[in-house]
Structures are given as C-alpha cells and as structure tokens.
C-alpha cells in the first residue's frame, strides 16, 4: 500500500531526511503546502515511513533475535555492546549511531499531534470524518509512546511507576510548546486516556489497515494493561478485540503450498510474504523491515531458531538454514512488506490466554493457546499442550508469543515484565566465538539509553537519562 506523498516539512519528516536530527524540537513545521482539507490531513496518515514505522533494532539486538555478522559488529559499537551483553561498556557514548527508534517515534507522534490539533478545523469533511481522523491519530500516538516507554524507560512496576522517569510527553505540534519528561505512571495514564477517548468514535475496522479501528484500539489497551499486570482489564480488551475480528492465518496451508521450495536444501528463491497489508490477522499494519521498498526479513541465529517448536510452519515458511562462508544462520525466504510491529488477532489471542491463566483458568488458557498453535504447527507434529499450574501455562504461552512476534517490541517488553518475577525471570545465555556469555534479568542493559542528540538538544524541556550506561 504505497501512497502518493504530499510534501509537508513537519517535525518528523524533516528528521527523517536531514543529515542530523539533533535539533528535532527546534524545526518549525513549515512547508510547501499547509494542510487544510480532509484529503490533505488524511494523506498524512498514509505516510508509511514517517508514521507507521518505528524500528526497535537494539531491543532485538539485545535479545539476539536475529543474526549479526562479526564484520557488522566491528563497526557498530552500540550493536556490539548489546549483542554481546557487554555490561561494562558505556552505551551512552556510542548512542549516536542508532537513534532511529527515538527520532522516528517522535516523528510519528508529531504527525499525530498535528492532526489532533488542527484536523477539527479541516475543510470538506463531516464531523464524523474529523472525529475519526483525530481518534485514529490518538491510537497511533499511544502506540508510539508504548514503544518508546518500553525501550528507553524501566518497565512498569506499581511500586516505582509514580517516581521513575519515562520519556518526554509531547502533545503539541507547536515546537515552542513546553514538554516534560513524565513519570512512567503519567505516561501509561496518558496512553490509556488517549485510547479511551478514541474508542467511541472509531469504527470496528479503520478506513484502511493504516487506520486503526476499534479492534486495534482494544488490542493496544490489552497490551498496555498486560504490561501493567492488570490482567482482568487486559483480558476484557483482548476479548473485545476478538469479538470484532478473530481470524487466524493458516500457516500450515501456506507451508504445504510451498513445500517443494521450502524443503529443497539448495534452493533459496524468495516469494512474496503473506505478512503484508492484506494479512488476515491484521487490526493495524505497522512496518517491520523497511517501509520504503520490498525487502527480505532479517536472518535468525541458529540458537534462536532452536527455541521455536518442532515443525513450526510459520517459522519454516519464513527462514531456511544456510551457510555462507564462515557464517551459518536462517536465511529469509520471503520478500515484501511485513506487519511486524502492528496489532493482530494472534496477539489478542495470546494476551487472552495469559490473562486466563493468570486468573486461574488454566484449562481455558490452554484452549486459546492451542487454537493459535493449530494454525502454526504442522499436523504431523501437532499435539495439544496442557498445563497443571499457572506458571507452566504462562511459560508455554510465552514460548509461542516470543516466537510469534520475534523482532518486534513485544518479546522485549514481555521479558522485561516477566523478569520482575523470579518464577519467570530469564537469564539469556549463548556461546560466541568460544566464550560463554549471559545476560541477567536484572541487567541495566534492559533499558536503552536516550540518544546523545536528544540529551544535548531537548527543545523546550529537559531530558534525563534513565540508565547509567
């Protein structure tokens, strides 16, 4: 779904094309055209690179959710520290090389702010159209803040949320407006308020997959409440989302249709991905690898691939083992655009499953989990999973969820949440160049440092680092 671009030099757009984004809060939103009509404003939400793409590369790097060559790590110092869990190195010094999460996140927020502030006065639009455009922008803005909060700040904890700092809360498109680095609690309250204000106006499905509707809004609320460990509210919204749309894609059928290509050990021909804008599970589409042109997915480490279930058709459809020179990894078998960072029915199901388990409905939780697995695990290997305890059920659900949303913010946010509880806390381990490495659940590396440019040029406000190094 590539769209015709209208040139607006708004804050975020300038950041994405300029050689330096350090002054992102000091750039006036002037341009070749001032949006006035409904078509002008609505076109802003079809800017897929500026609005619907916020990468989380360093989070995936920390989880080792993809393969990175030694040659790449040799010149990407920040990536090398996160990938090899070098706790003694100061990432703040190196964080002027991968600032895209921060600046693309706030670029998308700036577009949403522009719409929320000025769309009510647009021409050639009904009141419903105006209100729905504002509501859509509020959901997208909330999702951006969720990503930023779970990247640059500590995970939500009821004991510390009212005191620990989160990220700058910017609500205005006016670059002269003051902003504040709010607490974690304040930001979560803001996200929930944004979505709750939007819900009454949204249609069940948005105008396009780039326009989140009620299904997307409920799924995002479920994600937020799950992070807050408010399981009844997360369950309520996951089930509301599934009442609107509950389809699952049959990855087993896809694998069978491509079996000859996928099981040929010497054939690496790529095919268009089903994870595109038309993916049947989509409530809201948000780009993965690249919003600008069709591309392959990032390769996966061999030890990370081992954590997928045997005969996982979704994994086997996307990646195949390959050796190139001294490197062995799972190579992408698809090309196109990927709904890696969006909101889907699969996420709503897996949130529902965990919340059912957490409220001691273990059997019901496993039924939901198995409903998803039946579309992912090939019939010759499939067996229903069962659990006798809440802890066992949550671990099984998380295994599927970590794999389902690999290379998105979801696994990173979930592990940070689970690491607070000794029953679920995970120490990551690996062997790298003959050395045994590990990452503890309490490591400071689970919080990404703000980019140097943001600290040095905070605009009309202040920003404090949330991590020492």
mmCIF file of C-alpha atoms in Angstrom, residues 154-434:
data_model
loop_
_atom_site.group_PDB
_atom_site.id
_atom_site.type_symbol
_atom_site.label_atom_id
_atom_site.label_comp_id
_atom_site.label_asym_id
_atom_site.label_seq_id
_atom_site.Cartn_x
_atom_site.Cartn_y
_atom_site.Cartn_z
ATOM 1 C CA UNK A 154 12.133 0.937 33.066
ATOM 2 C CA UNK A 155 9.265 -1.490 32.730
ATOM 3 C CA UNK A 156 6.032 -0.658 34.507
ATOM 4 C CA UNK A 157 6.056 -1.571 38.189
ATOM 5 C CA UNK A 158 3.344 -0.381 40.541
ATOM 6 C CA UNK A 159 5.942 0.266 43.248
ATOM 7 C CA UNK A 160 8.094 2.605 41.128
ATOM 8 C CA UNK A 161 5.858 3.884 38.328
ATOM 9 C CA UNK A 162 4.993 7.125 40.142
ATOM 10 C CA UNK A 163 8.633 8.054 40.760
ATOM 11 C CA UNK A 164 10.753 6.746 37.870
ATOM 12 C CA UNK A 165 11.001 8.873 34.739
ATOM 13 C CA UNK A 166 9.729 7.694 31.371
ATOM 14 C CA UNK A 167 10.103 9.630 28.093
ATOM 15 C CA UNK A 168 9.225 13.199 27.073
ATOM 16 C CA UNK A 169 5.471 13.665 26.681
ATOM 17 C CA UNK A 170 4.895 15.959 23.700
ATOM 18 C CA UNK A 171 1.249 16.752 22.959
ATOM 19 C CA UNK A 172 1.535 19.798 20.723
ATOM 20 C CA UNK A 173 2.635 20.316 17.136
ATOM 21 C CA UNK A 174 3.832 23.782 18.187
ATOM 22 C CA UNK A 175 7.587 23.459 18.633
ATOM 23 C CA UNK A 176 7.569 26.357 21.109
ATOM 24 C CA UNK A 177 5.279 24.471 23.480
ATOM 25 C CA UNK A 178 6.995 23.200 26.625
ATOM 26 C CA UNK A 179 7.258 19.477 27.212
ATOM 27 C CA UNK A 180 8.026 17.343 30.241
ATOM 28 C CA UNK A 181 9.712 14.022 30.826
ATOM 29 C CA UNK A 182 6.863 12.444 32.757
ATOM 30 C CA UNK A 183 6.838 9.526 35.145
ATOM 31 C CA UNK A 184 6.059 6.033 33.948
ATOM 32 C CA UNK A 185 2.645 6.216 35.614
ATOM 33 C CA UNK A 186 1.820 9.528 33.973
ATOM 34 C CA UNK A 187 2.696 8.167 30.537
ATOM 35 C CA UNK A 188 0.644 4.998 30.992
ATOM 36 C CA UNK A 189 -2.308 7.065 32.199
ATOM 37 C CA UNK A 190 -1.923 9.265 29.129
ATOM 38 C CA UNK A 191 -1.857 6.307 26.723
ATOM 39 C CA UNK A 192 -4.957 4.772 28.284
ATOM 40 C CA UNK A 193 -6.772 8.112 28.230
ATOM 41 C CA UNK A 194 -5.907 8.666 24.548
ATOM 42 C CA UNK A 195 -7.303 5.293 23.545
ATOM 43 C CA UNK A 196 -10.405 5.515 25.718
ATOM 44 C CA UNK A 197 -11.192 8.935 24.225
ATOM 45 C CA UNK A 198 -10.783 7.481 20.735
ATOM 46 C CA UNK A 199 -12.843 4.301 21.145
ATOM 47 C CA UNK A 200 -16.401 5.742 20.977
ATOM 48 C CA UNK A 201 -15.664 7.395 17.620
ATOM 49 C CA UNK A 202 -13.743 4.612 15.894
ATOM 50 C CA UNK A 203 -15.368 2.123 13.553
ATOM 51 C CA UNK A 204 -14.680 -1.567 14.146
ATOM 52 C CA UNK A 205 -12.177 -1.604 11.287
ATOM 53 C CA UNK A 206 -10.315 1.509 10.185
ATOM 54 C CA UNK A 207 -10.566 3.222 6.806
ATOM 55 C CA UNK A 208 -7.516 1.175 5.727
ATOM 56 C CA UNK A 209 -5.101 -1.113 7.582
ATOM 57 C CA UNK A 210 -3.064 2.046 8.289
ATOM 58 C CA UNK A 211 -6.036 3.460 10.215
ATOM 59 C CA UNK A 212 -6.533 1.578 13.497
ATOM 60 C CA UNK A 213 -10.172 0.912 14.355
ATOM 61 C CA UNK A 214 -11.826 -0.429 17.494
ATOM 62 C CA UNK A 215 -10.181 -3.849 17.121
ATOM 63 C CA UNK A 216 -6.724 -2.279 17.113
ATOM 64 C CA UNK A 217 -7.579 0.078 19.976
ATOM 65 C CA UNK A 218 -8.803 -2.766 22.195
ATOM 66 C CA UNK A 219 -5.723 -4.857 21.396
ATOM 67 C CA UNK A 220 -3.432 -1.957 22.275
ATOM 68 C CA UNK A 221 -5.283 -1.397 25.554
ATOM 69 C CA UNK A 222 -4.927 -5.116 26.267
ATOM 70 C CA UNK A 223 -1.169 -4.853 25.607
ATOM 71 C CA UNK A 224 -0.836 -1.835 27.900
ATOM 72 C CA UNK A 225 -2.860 -3.371 30.744
ATOM 73 C CA UNK A 226 -0.895 -6.619 30.428
ATOM 74 C CA UNK A 227 2.328 -4.639 30.870
ATOM 75 C CA UNK A 228 0.779 -3.111 33.994
ATOM 76 C CA UNK A 229 -0.150 -6.627 35.189
ATOM 77 C CA UNK A 230 -3.804 -5.636 35.304
ATOM 78 C CA UNK A 231 -4.962 -8.986 33.989
ATOM 79 C CA UNK A 232 -8.760 -8.503 34.264
ATOM 80 C CA UNK A 233 -8.619 -5.292 32.191
ATOM 81 C CA UNK A 234 -6.201 -6.808 29.676
ATOM 82 C CA UNK A 235 -8.494 -9.830 29.308
ATOM 83 C CA UNK A 236 -11.546 -7.586 28.856
ATOM 84 C CA UNK A 237 -9.981 -5.672 25.977
ATOM 85 C CA UNK A 238 -8.430 -8.708 24.286
ATOM 86 C CA UNK A 239 -11.851 -10.360 24.207
ATOM 87 C CA UNK A 240 -13.486 -7.176 22.911
ATOM 88 C CA UNK A 241 -10.960 -7.095 20.080
ATOM 89 C CA UNK A 242 -11.618 -10.739 19.217
ATOM 90 C CA UNK A 243 -15.367 -10.103 19.221
ATOM 91 C CA UNK A 244 -14.726 -7.667 16.364
ATOM 92 C CA UNK A 245 -12.280 -9.803 14.376
ATOM 93 C CA UNK A 246 -10.857 -13.232 15.226
ATOM 94 C CA UNK A 247 -9.406 -14.763 12.034
ATOM 95 C CA UNK A 248 -6.080 -16.610 12.118
ATOM 96 C CA UNK A 249 -3.901 -17.203 9.064
ATOM 97 C CA UNK A 250 -3.361 -20.871 8.184
ATOM 98 C CA UNK A 251 0.430 -21.113 8.023
ATOM 99 C CA UNK A 252 0.200 -24.887 7.679
ATOM 100 C CA UNK A 253 -1.681 -24.498 4.404
ATOM 101 C CA UNK A 254 0.840 -21.933 3.169
ATOM 102 C CA UNK A 255 3.743 -24.246 4.001
ATOM 103 C CA UNK A 256 2.130 -27.161 2.183
ATOM 104 C CA UNK A 257 1.615 -24.988 -0.907
ATOM 105 C CA UNK A 258 5.317 -24.002 -0.867
ATOM 106 C CA UNK A 259 6.707 -27.288 0.458
ATOM 107 C CA UNK A 260 8.862 -28.172 -2.555
ATOM 108 C CA UNK A 261 10.629 -24.798 -2.486
ATOM 109 C CA UNK A 262 10.982 -24.643 1.280
ATOM 110 C CA UNK A 263 12.285 -28.196 1.745
ATOM 111 C CA UNK A 264 14.797 -28.100 -1.106
ATOM 112 C CA UNK A 265 18.124 -27.638 0.762
ATOM 113 C CA UNK A 266 19.829 -25.874 -2.143
ATOM 114 C CA UNK A 267 17.010 -23.574 -3.284
ATOM 115 C CA UNK A 268 16.774 -20.093 -1.765
ATOM 116 C CA UNK A 269 14.267 -18.449 -4.076
ATOM 117 C CA UNK A 270 12.132 -15.916 -2.205
ATOM 118 C CA UNK A 271 8.376 -15.458 -2.566
ATOM 119 C CA UNK A 272 6.114 -12.581 -1.572
ATOM 120 C CA UNK A 273 5.193 -12.711 2.101
ATOM 121 C CA UNK A 274 1.616 -13.228 3.342
ATOM 122 C CA UNK A 275 2.501 -10.878 6.244
ATOM 123 C CA UNK A 276 1.704 -7.906 4.016
ATOM 124 C CA UNK A 277 -1.010 -5.258 4.123
ATOM 125 C CA UNK A 278 -3.639 -7.900 3.322
ATOM 126 C CA UNK A 279 -2.674 -10.271 6.158
ATOM 127 C CA UNK A 280 -5.941 -11.646 7.501
ATOM 128 C CA UNK A 281 -4.918 -11.244 11.161
ATOM 129 C CA UNK A 282 -4.306 -7.503 10.899
ATOM 130 C CA UNK A 283 -6.149 -4.946 13.007
ATOM 131 C CA UNK A 284 -3.485 -2.334 12.232
ATOM 132 C CA UNK A 285 -0.451 -2.565 9.920
ATOM 133 C CA UNK A 286 2.936 -1.278 11.083
ATOM 134 C CA UNK A 287 6.105 -1.943 9.123
ATOM 135 C CA UNK A 288 8.864 -4.325 10.037
ATOM 136 C CA UNK A 289 11.967 -4.435 7.875
ATOM 137 C CA UNK A 290 11.515 -1.458 5.520
ATOM 138 C CA UNK A 291 8.607 0.854 4.699
ATOM 139 C CA UNK A 292 10.221 2.237 1.545
ATOM 140 C CA UNK A 293 10.713 -0.808 -0.668
ATOM 141 C CA UNK A 294 10.087 -4.574 -0.628
ATOM 142 C CA UNK A 295 12.821 -6.427 1.241
ATOM 143 C CA UNK A 296 13.698 -9.683 2.928
ATOM 144 C CA UNK A 297 13.400 -10.269 6.650
ATOM 145 C CA UNK A 298 16.442 -10.216 8.921
ATOM 146 C CA UNK A 299 18.231 -13.543 9.292
ATOM 147 C CA UNK A 300 17.850 -15.557 12.515
ATOM 148 C CA UNK A 301 20.580 -17.078 14.691
ATOM 149 C CA UNK A 302 20.765 -20.877 14.825
ATOM 150 C CA UNK A 303 20.461 -20.965 18.623
ATOM 151 C CA UNK A 304 17.466 -18.605 18.499
ATOM 152 C CA UNK A 305 15.777 -20.760 15.866
ATOM 153 C CA UNK A 306 16.113 -23.733 18.223
ATOM 154 C CA UNK A 307 13.568 -22.116 20.557
ATOM 155 C CA UNK A 308 10.775 -22.490 18.009
ATOM 156 C CA UNK A 309 8.556 -25.537 18.291
ATOM 157 C CA UNK A 310 9.337 -28.533 16.099
ATOM 158 C CA UNK A 311 7.622 -28.211 12.714
ATOM 159 C CA UNK A 312 6.564 -24.604 13.241
ATOM 160 C CA UNK A 313 5.186 -23.827 9.783
ATOM 161 C CA UNK A 314 5.277 -20.062 10.223
ATOM 162 C CA UNK A 315 8.982 -20.179 11.047
ATOM 163 C CA UNK A 316 9.782 -22.743 8.334
ATOM 164 C CA UNK A 317 7.911 -20.636 5.769
ATOM 165 C CA UNK A 318 9.964 -17.556 6.606
ATOM 166 C CA UNK A 319 13.514 -18.838 7.179
ATOM 167 C CA UNK A 320 15.767 -21.661 5.951
ATOM 168 C CA UNK A 321 19.166 -22.785 7.240
ATOM 169 C CA UNK A 322 22.051 -21.510 5.116
ATOM 170 C CA UNK A 323 25.826 -21.317 5.341
ATOM 171 C CA UNK A 324 27.729 -18.532 3.602
ATOM 172 C CA UNK A 325 31.477 -18.574 4.190
ATOM 173 C CA UNK A 326 32.071 -18.941 7.913
ATOM 174 C CA UNK A 327 28.527 -17.901 8.868
ATOM 175 C CA UNK A 328 25.576 -20.239 9.370
ATOM 176 C CA UNK A 329 22.131 -18.760 10.010
ATOM 177 C CA UNK A 330 18.482 -18.979 8.997
ATOM 178 C CA UNK A 331 18.019 -17.062 5.762
ATOM 179 C CA UNK A 332 14.856 -15.153 4.852
ATOM 180 C CA UNK A 333 12.675 -16.963 2.306
ATOM 181 C CA UNK A 334 10.269 -14.053 1.793
ATOM 182 C CA UNK A 335 10.241 -10.577 0.330
ATOM 183 C CA UNK A 336 7.777 -7.698 0.610
ATOM 184 C CA UNK A 337 6.312 -5.633 3.430
ATOM 185 C CA UNK A 338 5.769 -7.153 6.879
ATOM 186 C CA UNK A 339 3.282 -6.370 9.627
ATOM 187 C CA UNK A 340 5.934 -6.921 12.276
ATOM 188 C CA UNK A 341 5.084 -4.001 14.546
ATOM 189 C CA UNK A 342 1.319 -3.790 14.124
ATOM 190 C CA UNK A 343 -1.649 -5.164 16.065
ATOM 191 C CA UNK A 344 -3.105 -8.554 15.196
ATOM 192 C CA UNK A 345 -5.627 -11.161 16.240
ATOM 193 C CA UNK A 346 -2.782 -13.519 17.201
ATOM 194 C CA UNK A 347 -1.621 -11.024 19.824
ATOM 195 C CA UNK A 348 -5.158 -10.605 21.156
ATOM 196 C CA UNK A 349 -5.488 -14.404 21.462
ATOM 197 C CA UNK A 350 -2.168 -14.781 23.289
ATOM 198 C CA UNK A 351 -2.928 -11.914 25.664
ATOM 199 C CA UNK A 352 -6.294 -13.539 26.333
ATOM 200 C CA UNK A 353 -4.540 -16.844 27.025
ATOM 201 C CA UNK A 354 -2.070 -15.374 29.523
ATOM 202 C CA UNK A 355 -4.779 -13.407 31.319
ATOM 203 C CA UNK A 356 -6.963 -16.511 31.607
ATOM 204 C CA UNK A 357 -4.015 -18.392 33.099
ATOM 205 C CA UNK A 358 -3.227 -15.554 35.491
ATOM 206 C CA UNK A 359 -6.821 -15.619 36.743
ATOM 207 C CA UNK A 360 -6.518 -19.392 37.382
ATOM 208 C CA UNK A 361 -8.449 -20.518 34.304
ATOM 209 C CA UNK A 362 -5.584 -22.680 33.134
ATOM 210 C CA UNK A 363 -7.605 -25.095 31.007
ATOM 211 C CA UNK A 364 -9.325 -22.238 29.168
ATOM 212 C CA UNK A 365 -5.960 -20.563 28.666
ATOM 213 C CA UNK A 366 -4.506 -23.670 27.055
ATOM 214 C CA UNK A 367 -7.516 -23.988 24.762
ATOM 215 C CA UNK A 368 -6.864 -20.481 23.448
ATOM 216 C CA UNK A 369 -3.137 -21.167 23.061
ATOM 217 C CA UNK A 370 -3.829 -24.389 21.168
ATOM 218 C CA UNK A 371 -6.233 -22.582 18.842
ATOM 219 C CA UNK A 372 -3.319 -20.417 17.692
ATOM 220 C CA UNK A 373 -0.848 -23.320 17.579
ATOM 221 C CA UNK A 374 -3.110 -25.385 15.316
ATOM 222 C CA UNK A 375 -2.502 -22.843 12.567
ATOM 223 C CA UNK A 376 1.266 -22.810 13.170
ATOM 224 C CA UNK A 377 2.390 -26.369 13.977
ATOM 225 C CA UNK A 378 2.224 -28.878 11.121
ATOM 226 C CA UNK A 379 -0.274 -31.726 11.685
ATOM 227 C CA UNK A 380 2.393 -34.456 11.701
ATOM 228 C CA UNK A 381 3.940 -32.886 14.824
ATOM 229 C CA UNK A 382 0.982 -31.153 16.437
ATOM 230 C CA UNK A 383 -0.274 -32.160 19.886
ATOM 231 C CA UNK A 384 -2.461 -30.173 22.240
ATOM 232 C CA UNK A 385 -0.492 -28.655 25.098
ATOM 233 C CA UNK A 386 -1.751 -28.861 28.675
ATOM 234 C CA UNK A 387 -0.579 -27.335 31.933
ATOM 235 C CA UNK A 388 -1.325 -28.090 35.569
ATOM 236 C CA UNK A 389 -0.185 -24.784 37.063
ATOM 237 C CA UNK A 390 -0.421 -21.088 36.268
ATOM 238 C CA UNK A 391 3.366 -20.851 35.970
ATOM 239 C CA UNK A 392 3.596 -23.733 33.498
ATOM 240 C CA UNK A 393 0.753 -22.289 31.416
ATOM 241 C CA UNK A 394 2.285 -18.809 31.243
ATOM 242 C CA UNK A 395 5.651 -20.237 30.210
ATOM 243 C CA UNK A 396 4.089 -22.215 27.379
ATOM 244 C CA UNK A 397 2.083 -19.196 26.233
ATOM 245 C CA UNK A 398 5.189 -17.042 26.340
ATOM 246 C CA UNK A 399 7.164 -19.522 24.262
ATOM 247 C CA UNK A 400 4.633 -19.176 21.465
ATOM 248 C CA UNK A 401 4.367 -15.412 21.916
ATOM 249 C CA UNK A 402 8.134 -14.825 21.891
ATOM 250 C CA UNK A 403 8.334 -16.710 18.603
ATOM 251 C CA UNK A 404 5.167 -15.255 17.086
ATOM 252 C CA UNK A 405 6.383 -11.663 17.473
ATOM 253 C CA UNK A 406 10.121 -12.141 17.054
ATOM 254 C CA UNK A 407 11.961 -8.920 16.090
ATOM 255 C CA UNK A 408 9.179 -6.651 17.402
ATOM 256 C CA UNK A 409 8.844 -4.717 20.672
ATOM 257 C CA UNK A 410 6.532 -7.396 22.110
ATOM 258 C CA UNK A 411 9.141 -10.011 23.176
ATOM 259 C CA UNK A 412 11.367 -7.319 24.675
ATOM 260 C CA UNK A 413 8.511 -5.729 26.653
ATOM 261 C CA UNK A 414 7.223 -9.119 27.817
ATOM 262 C CA UNK A 415 10.612 -10.327 29.043
ATOM 263 C CA UNK A 416 11.179 -7.083 30.947
ATOM 264 C CA UNK A 417 7.783 -7.548 32.617
ATOM 265 C CA UNK A 418 8.397 -11.215 33.413
ATOM 266 C CA UNK A 419 11.916 -10.582 34.689
ATOM 267 C CA UNK A 420 10.434 -8.881 37.781
ATOM 268 C CA UNK A 421 9.099 -12.245 38.992
ATOM 269 C CA UNK A 422 11.618 -14.961 39.982
ATOM 270 C CA UNK A 423 9.154 -17.608 38.723
ATOM 271 C CA UNK A 424 9.501 -16.292 35.166
ATOM 272 C CA UNK A 425 12.796 -14.384 35.130
ATOM 273 C CA UNK A 426 15.079 -15.493 32.301
ATOM 274 C CA UNK A 427 18.859 -15.455 32.100
ATOM 275 C CA UNK A 428 19.822 -15.421 28.432
ATOM 276 C CA UNK A 429 22.914 -17.441 27.511
ATOM 277 C CA UNK A 430 24.933 -18.124 24.379
ATOM 278 C CA UNK A 431 28.331 -19.191 23.115
ATOM 279 C CA UNK A 432 30.055 -16.561 20.989
ATOM 280 C CA UNK A 433 33.492 -17.198 19.479
ATOM 281 C CA UNK A 434 34.077 -19.934 22.058
#
